[in-house]
Short mmCIF file of C-alpha atoms and ligand atoms in Angstrom, two decimals:
data_model
loop_
_atom_site.label_atom_id
_atom_site.label_comp_id
_atom_site.label_asym_id
_atom_site.label_seq_id
_atom_site.Cartn_x
_atom_site.Cartn_y
_atom_site.Cartn_z
CA MET Z 694 -59.64 -118.64 -125.97
CA THR Z 695 -63.32 -118.95 -125.28
CA ILE Z 696 -64.96 -117.12 -122.41
CA GLU Z 697 -65.38 -120.40 -120.55
CA GLU Z 698 -61.69 -121.16 -120.89
CA LEU Z 699 -60.80 -117.70 -119.66
CA ARG Z 700 -63.11 -118.14 -116.67
CA GLU Z 701 -61.55 -121.47 -115.85
CA GLU Z 702 -58.11 -119.90 -116.04
CA LEU Z 703 -59.26 -117.16 -113.65
CA GLN Z 704 -60.56 -119.72 -111.18
CA ARG Z 705 -57.26 -121.65 -111.38
CA ILE Z 706 -55.46 -118.42 -110.46
CA ASN Z 707 -57.91 -117.87 -107.60
CA LEU Z 708 -57.13 -121.34 -106.31
CA ASP Z 709 -53.41 -120.64 -106.61
CA LEU Z 710 -53.89 -117.44 -104.62
CA LEU Z 711 -55.81 -119.36 -101.99
CA GLU Z 712 -53.04 -121.92 -101.79
CA LEU Z 713 -50.47 -119.13 -101.38
CA LEU Z 714 -52.56 -117.54 -98.61
CA SER Z 715 -52.78 -120.88 -96.81
CA ARG Z 716 -49.02 -121.31 -97.12
CA ARG Z 717 -48.59 -117.81 -95.76
CA ALA Z 718 -50.89 -118.69 -92.82
CA ARG Z 719 -48.77 -121.73 -91.96
CA ILE Z 720 -45.68 -119.55 -91.82
CA VAL Z 721 -47.59 -117.03 -89.68
CA GLU Z 722 -48.30 -119.89 -87.28
CA GLN Z 723 -44.56 -120.64 -87.06
CA VAL Z 724 -43.87 -116.94 -86.44
CA ARG Z 725 -46.43 -117.01 -83.62
CA ALA Z 726 -44.72 -119.97 -81.98
CA VAL Z 727 -41.31 -118.25 -82.14
CA LYS Z 728 -42.78 -114.99 -80.81
CA GLU Z 729 -44.42 -116.84 -77.94
CA ARG Z 730 -41.18 -118.66 -77.12
CA ASP Z 731 -39.19 -115.42 -77.11
CA GLY Z 732 -41.88 -113.19 -75.59
CA ILE Z 733 -42.14 -110.88 -78.65
CA PRO Z 734 -45.39 -108.91 -79.13
CA VAL Z 735 -47.77 -110.22 -81.81
CA HIS Z 736 -48.45 -106.96 -83.59
CA VAL Z 737 -45.69 -104.48 -84.46
CA PRO Z 738 -47.31 -101.73 -86.60
CA GLU Z 739 -43.97 -100.23 -87.76
CA ARG Z 740 -42.87 -103.51 -89.28
CA GLU Z 741 -46.22 -103.93 -90.99
CA GLN Z 742 -45.92 -100.41 -92.42
CA ALA Z 743 -42.42 -101.12 -93.78
CA MET Z 744 -43.67 -104.32 -95.45
CA LEU Z 745 -46.57 -102.42 -97.03
CA ASP Z 746 -44.29 -99.66 -98.32
CA ALA Z 747 -42.00 -102.23 -99.93
CA LEU Z 748 -44.97 -103.91 -101.62
CA VAL Z 749 -46.29 -100.63 -102.97
CA ALA Z 750 -42.83 -99.74 -104.26
CA ALA Z 751 -42.80 -103.06 -106.16
CA ASN Z 752 -46.22 -102.41 -107.69
CA ARG Z 753 -46.07 -102.30 -111.50
CA GLY Z 754 -49.85 -101.98 -111.97
CA PRO Z 755 -52.50 -102.32 -113.18
CA PHE Z 756 -53.88 -101.83 -109.64
CA PRO Z 757 -53.36 -98.40 -108.09
CA ASP Z 758 -51.06 -98.30 -105.01
CA GLU Z 759 -54.02 -97.66 -102.72
CA THR Z 760 -55.66 -100.92 -103.83
CA VAL Z 761 -52.47 -102.88 -103.26
CA ARG Z 762 -52.20 -101.29 -99.84
CA ARG Z 763 -55.79 -102.20 -98.96
CA LEU Z 764 -55.47 -105.80 -100.17
CA PHE Z 765 -52.33 -106.45 -98.15
CA ARG Z 766 -53.60 -104.63 -95.09
CA GLU Z 767 -56.53 -107.07 -95.09
CA ILE Z 768 -54.15 -110.03 -95.38
CA PHE Z 769 -52.02 -108.69 -92.50
CA ARG Z 770 -55.10 -108.12 -90.36
CA ALA Z 771 -56.21 -111.71 -90.92
CA SER Z 772 -52.74 -112.90 -89.87
CA VAL Z 773 -52.82 -110.97 -86.60
CA ALA Z 774 -56.27 -112.41 -85.86
CA LEU Z 775 -54.90 -115.87 -86.54
CA GLN Z 776 -51.94 -115.33 -84.22
CA GLU Z 777 -54.17 -114.02 -81.45
CA ALA Z 778 -56.58 -116.95 -81.79
CA GLY Z 779 -53.63 -119.34 -81.64
CA ARG Z 780 -52.35 -117.67 -78.51
CA ARG Z 781 -55.77 -118.00 -76.84
CA GLN Z 782 -55.90 -121.70 -77.61
CA THR Z 783 -52.58 -122.20 -75.89
CA LEU Z 784 -54.08 -121.15 -72.54
CA ARG Z 785 -54.04 -124.13 -70.25
CA VAL Z 786 -57.55 -123.35 -69.06
CA ALA Z 787 -58.87 -123.29 -72.63
CA ARG Z 788 -61.09 -126.20 -73.58
CA ALA Z 789 -60.26 -127.87 -76.88
CA GLU Z 790 -63.31 -128.43 -79.07
CA GLY Z 791 -65.14 -131.56 -78.01
CA ALA Z 792 -63.03 -132.00 -74.85
CA PRO Z 793 -65.04 -132.58 -71.66
CA GLY Z 794 -65.23 -130.20 -68.71
CA ARG Z 795 -63.51 -131.22 -65.49
CA ILE Z 796 -64.60 -131.28 -61.90
CA VAL Z 797 -63.24 -129.58 -58.81
CA ARG Z 798 -63.64 -131.08 -55.35
CA ILE Z 799 -64.33 -128.75 -52.44
CA GLY Z 800 -64.23 -130.81 -49.27
CA GLY Z 801 -66.28 -133.83 -50.30
CA THR Z 802 -68.37 -131.93 -52.83
CA VAL Z 803 -68.00 -132.16 -56.58
CA VAL Z 804 -68.32 -128.87 -58.47
CA GLY Z 805 -68.66 -129.25 -62.23
CA GLY Z 806 -71.39 -131.87 -62.37
CA GLU Z 807 -74.90 -131.57 -60.95
CA PRO Z 808 -75.71 -128.02 -59.75
CA VAL Z 809 -74.34 -127.20 -56.29
CA VAL Z 810 -75.26 -124.45 -53.86
CA ILE Z 811 -72.74 -122.40 -51.88
CA ALA Z 812 -74.56 -120.43 -49.20
CA GLY Z 813 -73.86 -118.44 -46.10
CA PRO Z 814 -73.64 -114.91 -44.81
CA CYS Z 815 -71.75 -112.09 -46.42
CA ALA Z 816 -69.54 -111.96 -43.33
CA VAL Z 817 -69.01 -114.20 -40.33
CA GLU Z 818 -70.29 -112.20 -37.36
CA ASP Z 819 -70.46 -114.62 -34.43
CA GLU Z 820 -70.86 -118.29 -33.51
CA ALA Z 821 -74.62 -118.25 -33.09
CA GLN Z 822 -75.11 -116.73 -36.54
CA MET Z 823 -72.91 -119.36 -38.18
CA ASP Z 824 -74.44 -122.19 -36.21
CA ALA Z 825 -77.93 -121.21 -37.33
CA VAL Z 826 -76.85 -121.02 -40.98
CA GLY Z 827 -74.80 -124.22 -40.86
CA ARG Z 828 -77.62 -126.22 -39.28
CA ARG Z 829 -80.12 -125.07 -41.89
CA LEU Z 830 -77.73 -125.84 -44.74
CA ARG Z 831 -77.25 -129.33 -43.39
CA ASP Z 832 -81.01 -129.82 -43.00
CA LEU Z 833 -81.59 -128.68 -46.57
CA GLY Z 834 -78.82 -130.81 -48.03
CA VAL Z 835 -76.74 -127.80 -49.11
CA PRO Z 836 -73.11 -128.93 -49.03
CA LEU Z 837 -71.01 -125.74 -49.11
CA LEU Z 838 -70.84 -122.95 -46.55
CA ARG Z 839 -69.55 -119.48 -47.33
CA GLY Z 840 -68.80 -116.54 -45.06
CA GLY Z 841 -66.34 -113.67 -45.17
CA ALA Z 842 -63.58 -113.54 -42.56
CA PHE Z 843 -61.48 -110.90 -44.29
CA LYS Z 844 -63.84 -108.58 -46.11
CA ALA Z 845 -62.63 -106.60 -49.10
CA ARG Z 846 -64.97 -103.63 -48.63
CA SER Z 847 -65.20 -100.74 -51.02
CA SER Z 848 -65.27 -98.31 -48.08
CA PRO Z 849 -62.43 -98.43 -45.53
CA TYR Z 850 -64.99 -97.47 -42.86
CA ALA Z 851 -67.21 -100.51 -43.51
CA PHE Z 852 -67.02 -103.70 -41.40
CA GLN Z 853 -63.79 -105.48 -42.39
CA GLY Z 854 -64.58 -108.91 -40.95
CA LEU Z 855 -63.51 -110.74 -37.80
CA GLY Z 856 -60.36 -112.16 -39.37
CA ARG Z 857 -58.73 -115.14 -37.67
CA ARG Z 858 -61.61 -115.58 -35.22
CA ALA Z 859 -64.00 -115.90 -38.16
CA LEU Z 860 -61.83 -118.59 -39.72
CA GLU Z 861 -62.06 -120.61 -36.52
CA ILE Z 862 -65.83 -120.24 -36.40
CA LEU Z 863 -66.08 -121.24 -40.05
CA ARG Z 864 -63.96 -124.34 -39.60
CA GLU Z 865 -65.84 -125.36 -36.49
CA THR Z 866 -69.24 -124.84 -38.13
CA GLY Z 867 -68.14 -126.77 -41.20
CA ARG Z 868 -67.02 -129.69 -39.06
CA ARG Z 869 -70.15 -129.69 -36.93
CA TYR Z 870 -72.48 -129.93 -39.91
CA GLY Z 871 -70.31 -131.72 -42.44
CA LEU Z 872 -70.07 -128.74 -44.79
CA GLY Z 873 -67.24 -127.66 -47.06
CA VAL Z 874 -66.06 -124.14 -46.25
CA VAL Z 875 -65.35 -121.41 -48.81
CA THR Z 876 -63.93 -118.08 -47.66
CA GLU Z 877 -62.14 -115.16 -49.22
CA VAL Z 878 -58.44 -114.48 -48.92
CA THR Z 879 -57.53 -110.85 -49.52
CA ASP Z 880 -53.78 -110.79 -49.09
CA THR Z 881 -50.79 -112.96 -49.95
CA ARG Z 882 -49.73 -112.89 -46.28
CA LEU Z 883 -53.00 -114.57 -45.30
CA VAL Z 884 -53.06 -117.39 -47.82
CA GLU Z 885 -51.47 -119.98 -45.57
CA LEU Z 886 -53.72 -119.15 -42.63
CA VAL Z 887 -56.90 -119.22 -44.71
CA ALA Z 888 -55.81 -122.47 -46.39
CA GLU Z 889 -55.45 -124.09 -42.96
CA HIS Z 890 -59.06 -123.28 -42.11
CA ALA Z 891 -60.98 -123.46 -45.39
CA ASP Z 892 -61.71 -126.11 -48.02
CA ALA Z 893 -61.52 -123.54 -50.82
CA LEU Z 894 -59.91 -120.12 -51.14
CA GLN Z 895 -62.11 -117.45 -52.62
CA ILE Z 896 -60.42 -114.68 -54.60
CA GLY Z 897 -62.77 -111.71 -54.59
CA SER Z 898 -63.79 -109.53 -57.48
CA ARG Z 899 -61.61 -106.64 -56.31
CA ASN Z 900 -58.60 -108.93 -56.29
CA MET Z 901 -59.05 -110.72 -59.60
CA HIS Z 902 -56.23 -108.59 -61.01
CA ASN Z 903 -53.97 -109.17 -58.00
CA TYR Z 904 -51.56 -111.49 -59.76
CA GLU Z 905 -49.29 -112.10 -56.79
CA LEU Z 906 -52.31 -113.20 -54.77
CA LEU Z 907 -53.43 -115.48 -57.60
CA ARG Z 908 -50.01 -117.11 -57.70
CA GLU Z 909 -49.84 -117.52 -53.95
CA ALA Z 910 -53.35 -119.00 -53.85
CA GLY Z 911 -52.32 -121.37 -56.64
CA ARG Z 912 -49.53 -122.70 -54.44
CA ALA Z 913 -51.65 -123.25 -51.33
CA GLY Z 914 -52.83 -126.76 -52.17
CA LYS Z 915 -56.55 -125.90 -51.86
CA PRO Z 916 -59.17 -125.35 -54.56
CA VAL Z 917 -59.66 -121.73 -55.60
CA LEU Z 918 -62.99 -120.05 -56.26
CA LEU Z 919 -62.11 -117.14 -58.51
CA LYS Z 920 -64.59 -114.30 -58.89
CA ARG Z 921 -64.77 -112.21 -62.01
CA GLY Z 922 -63.52 -108.63 -61.64
CA LEU Z 923 -66.17 -105.89 -61.50
CA ALA Z 924 -65.23 -104.82 -65.02
CA ALA Z 925 -63.07 -107.67 -66.28
CA THR Z 926 -63.46 -109.07 -69.76
CA LEU Z 927 -63.78 -112.83 -70.12
CA GLU Z 928 -60.31 -112.93 -71.58
CA GLU Z 929 -58.92 -111.21 -68.49
CA PHE Z 930 -60.94 -113.55 -66.29
CA LEU Z 931 -59.42 -116.59 -68.01
CA TRP Z 932 -55.95 -115.10 -67.76
CA ALA Z 933 -56.46 -114.67 -64.03
CA ALA Z 934 -57.43 -118.35 -63.77
CA GLU Z 935 -54.37 -119.18 -65.84
CA TYR Z 936 -52.18 -117.54 -63.17
CA VAL Z 937 -53.52 -120.00 -60.61
CA VAL Z 938 -53.35 -123.03 -62.89
CA LEU Z 939 -49.76 -122.22 -63.88
CA GLN Z 940 -48.78 -122.89 -60.27
CA GLY Z 941 -49.80 -126.48 -60.81
CA ASN Z 942 -53.25 -126.11 -59.24
CA GLU Z 943 -56.03 -127.04 -61.67
CA GLN Z 944 -58.69 -126.99 -58.95
CA VAL Z 945 -60.21 -123.65 -59.93
CA VAL Z 946 -63.90 -122.72 -60.07
CA LEU Z 947 -64.90 -119.57 -61.95
CA CYS Z 948 -67.60 -117.39 -60.43
CA GLU Z 949 -69.60 -114.89 -62.48
CA ARG Z 950 -70.83 -112.32 -59.94
CA GLY Z 951 -72.24 -109.54 -62.09
CA ILE Z 952 -70.45 -106.74 -63.89
CA ARG Z 953 -70.73 -102.97 -63.69
CA THR Z 954 -73.19 -101.47 -66.12
CA PHE Z 955 -75.24 -98.27 -66.32
CA GLU Z 956 -78.26 -99.96 -64.71
CA THR Z 957 -79.09 -98.76 -61.21
CA GLN Z 958 -81.90 -101.13 -60.19
CA THR Z 959 -79.45 -103.94 -59.65
CA ARG Z 960 -76.11 -103.66 -57.90
CA ASN Z 961 -74.43 -105.29 -60.90
CA THR Z 962 -75.67 -107.00 -64.05
CA LEU Z 963 -75.48 -110.79 -64.02
CA ASP Z 964 -73.70 -111.59 -67.25
CA VAL Z 965 -75.54 -114.68 -68.42
CA SER Z 966 -73.70 -114.69 -71.75
CA ALA Z 967 -70.45 -114.96 -69.83
CA ILE Z 968 -71.62 -118.21 -68.26
CA ALA Z 969 -72.48 -119.70 -71.66
CA LEU Z 970 -69.24 -118.48 -73.22
CA LEU Z 971 -67.07 -119.70 -70.35
CA ARG Z 972 -68.70 -123.10 -70.59
CA GLU Z 973 -67.57 -123.21 -74.22
CA GLN Z 974 -64.12 -121.78 -73.77
CA THR Z 975 -62.80 -123.47 -70.64
CA TRP Z 976 -62.92 -126.82 -68.90
CA LEU Z 977 -63.10 -125.11 -65.51
CA PRO Z 978 -66.45 -125.32 -63.70
CA VAL Z 979 -68.51 -122.13 -63.60
CA VAL Z 980 -70.84 -120.93 -60.84
CA ALA Z 981 -72.89 -117.76 -60.46
CA ASP Z 982 -73.08 -115.54 -57.38
CA VAL Z 983 -76.60 -114.22 -57.71
CA SER Z 984 -76.55 -112.14 -54.52
CA HIS Z 985 -73.70 -109.83 -55.45
CA ALA Z 986 -75.03 -109.65 -59.01
CA ALA Z 987 -78.50 -108.52 -57.95
CA GLY Z 988 -77.82 -106.64 -54.72
CA ARG Z 989 -81.45 -107.37 -53.82
CA ARG Z 990 -83.51 -110.37 -52.76
CA ASP Z 991 -86.58 -110.45 -54.97
CA ILE Z 992 -85.06 -111.62 -58.24
CA LEU Z 993 -82.65 -114.22 -56.90
CA PRO Z 994 -84.65 -117.31 -57.99
CA ALA Z 995 -85.01 -115.91 -61.51
CA LEU Z 996 -81.29 -115.17 -61.72
CA ALA Z 997 -80.42 -118.62 -60.41
CA ARG Z 998 -82.64 -120.27 -63.00
CA ALA Z 999 -81.13 -118.12 -65.74
CA ALA Z 1000 -77.60 -118.99 -64.63
CA LEU Z 1001 -78.36 -122.71 -64.56
CA ALA Z 1002 -80.08 -122.54 -67.93
CA ALA Z 1003 -76.94 -120.90 -69.34
CA GLY Z 1004 -74.87 -123.78 -68.04
CA ALA Z 1005 -73.74 -122.77 -64.54
CA HIS Z 1006 -72.62 -125.68 -62.36
CA GLY Z 1007 -73.98 -124.01 -59.26
CA VAL Z 1008 -75.08 -120.91 -57.49
CA MET Z 1009 -73.66 -118.86 -54.64
CA VAL Z 1010 -76.15 -117.01 -52.48
CA GLU Z 1011 -75.93 -114.94 -49.30
CA VAL Z 1012 -77.96 -116.20 -46.35
CA HIS Z 1013 -78.15 -114.67 -42.86
CA PRO Z 1014 -80.41 -115.56 -39.90
CA ALA Z 1015 -81.33 -111.89 -39.45
CA PRO Z 1016 -80.48 -109.93 -42.61
CA ALA Z 1017 -81.94 -106.70 -41.25
CA VAL Z 1018 -79.14 -106.47 -38.69
CA ALA Z 1019 -76.37 -107.93 -40.85
CA ARG Z 1020 -73.12 -106.00 -40.64
CA SER Z 1021 -72.69 -106.02 -44.43
CA ASP Z 1022 -74.91 -106.44 -47.50
CA ALA Z 1023 -78.09 -106.37 -45.38
CA GLN Z 1024 -80.29 -105.57 -48.38
CA GLN Z 1025 -79.42 -108.65 -50.41
CA GLN Z 1026 -79.15 -111.51 -47.89
CA LEU Z 1027 -81.96 -114.04 -47.55
CA ASP Z 1028 -83.15 -115.16 -44.15
CA LEU Z 1029 -83.25 -118.91 -43.51
CA ASP Z 1030 -86.87 -119.43 -44.52
CA GLU Z 1031 -86.47 -117.25 -47.59
CA PHE Z 1032 -83.44 -119.34 -48.49
CA GLU Z 1033 -85.48 -122.51 -48.31
CA ARG Z 1034 -88.11 -120.98 -50.60
CA PHE Z 1035 -85.33 -119.75 -52.88
CA LEU Z 1036 -84.03 -123.29 -53.30
CA ASP Z 1037 -87.50 -124.53 -54.21
CA ALA Z 1038 -88.16 -121.66 -56.59
CA ALA Z 1039 -84.80 -122.12 -58.31
CA GLY Z 1040 -85.29 -125.88 -58.52
CA LEU Z 1041 -82.18 -126.37 -56.41
CA ARG Z 1042 -83.63 -128.34 -53.54
CA ARG Z 1043 -81.15 -131.16 -52.98
CA GLY Z 1044 -79.45 -130.62 -56.29
CA ASN Z 1045 -82.71 -130.67 -58.30
CA VAL Z 1046 -82.64 -128.84 -61.60
CA PRO Z 1047 -85.87 -127.35 -63.00
C1 PEP N 95 -68.15 -112.00 -51.41
O1 PEP N 95 -68.51 -113.01 -52.05
O2 PEP N 95 -68.09 -112.01 -50.18
C2 PEP N 95 -67.78 -110.77 -52.12
C3 PEP N 95 -67.24 -109.75 -51.51
O3 PEP N 95 -68.04 -110.81 -53.44
P1 PEP N 95 -67.28 -110.05 -54.64
O4 PEP N 95 -65.81 -110.26 -54.45
O5 PEP N 95 -67.82 -110.75 -55.85
O6 PEP N 95 -67.69 -108.62 -54.57
MN1 MN N 96 -71.53 -109.69 -49.56
#
């Protein structure tokens, strides 16, 4: 045989090997489907070890056992990766390549198209406060009002919200100014009550892992605004959304609100990559809460522009008529005039994008 012929023979064997690997991958895919059906874990190291040992025992050379072990370990690793990728794609909230995003309606407002603004105080404090905010939102063409009634505070000594009274004020303010109302629900026992008063249920960062609350919110018949956990990965975030969607409620908006990092000049770090990645991976709309990300006022327009540039469908921002005397998050809330300037600076005046 000539060298060329030998090379051709080698390449034929390579192609055969490739074909065998592809066949193996198709069987792996069937294994994944069975495992998923029966709830069996993807990766069982003991079984992999036993398979490797059997292969090494069958080795008649010329490769040393260690080489055989390494080659097959690589093949097994690729199979696990394939199974895990397959499992991710089976998430209902996952967006198939090329599939469009979908919209969520909060009150009469579409989230998932042109950028929207959700604004209002950290917490509902009294009627006058909410009236002042609601009126300004209406005047500025901002469609969605936020405000905490049940506050999930890190400290048990901090203001916990006015509860039911706040819900009534929120509903009344929303009606008076034609605004959709978004407010947080912190407990399964409160879901029904909050759903009666609000146009969307917010699940707070501290509750993103509260799966019973996610399920209950998914059954309430209202859109859900789900905030990312303080230290949740994007995969965990999407799983949390999946809990809601599995209840038959596809009206879920994801909210990136900053994650914990080592930086101390901001309260959290707005994860702009997360916005871009979520836009690729899911058909759910994505918004960014710039106030809880920054924990300060001065950089809010920059963060809003960054979020929109990364693909956010809107921005949440805390607004209070007198931030200095606010009962929570005083340092990060904008007053009404600052809010107006914020909208201009972020290019969000009446849905404008820069
Ligand atoms: C809020 O939006 O009122 C709030 C408490 O935010 P987070 O859950 O993101 O901390
Ligand atoms: Mn707040």
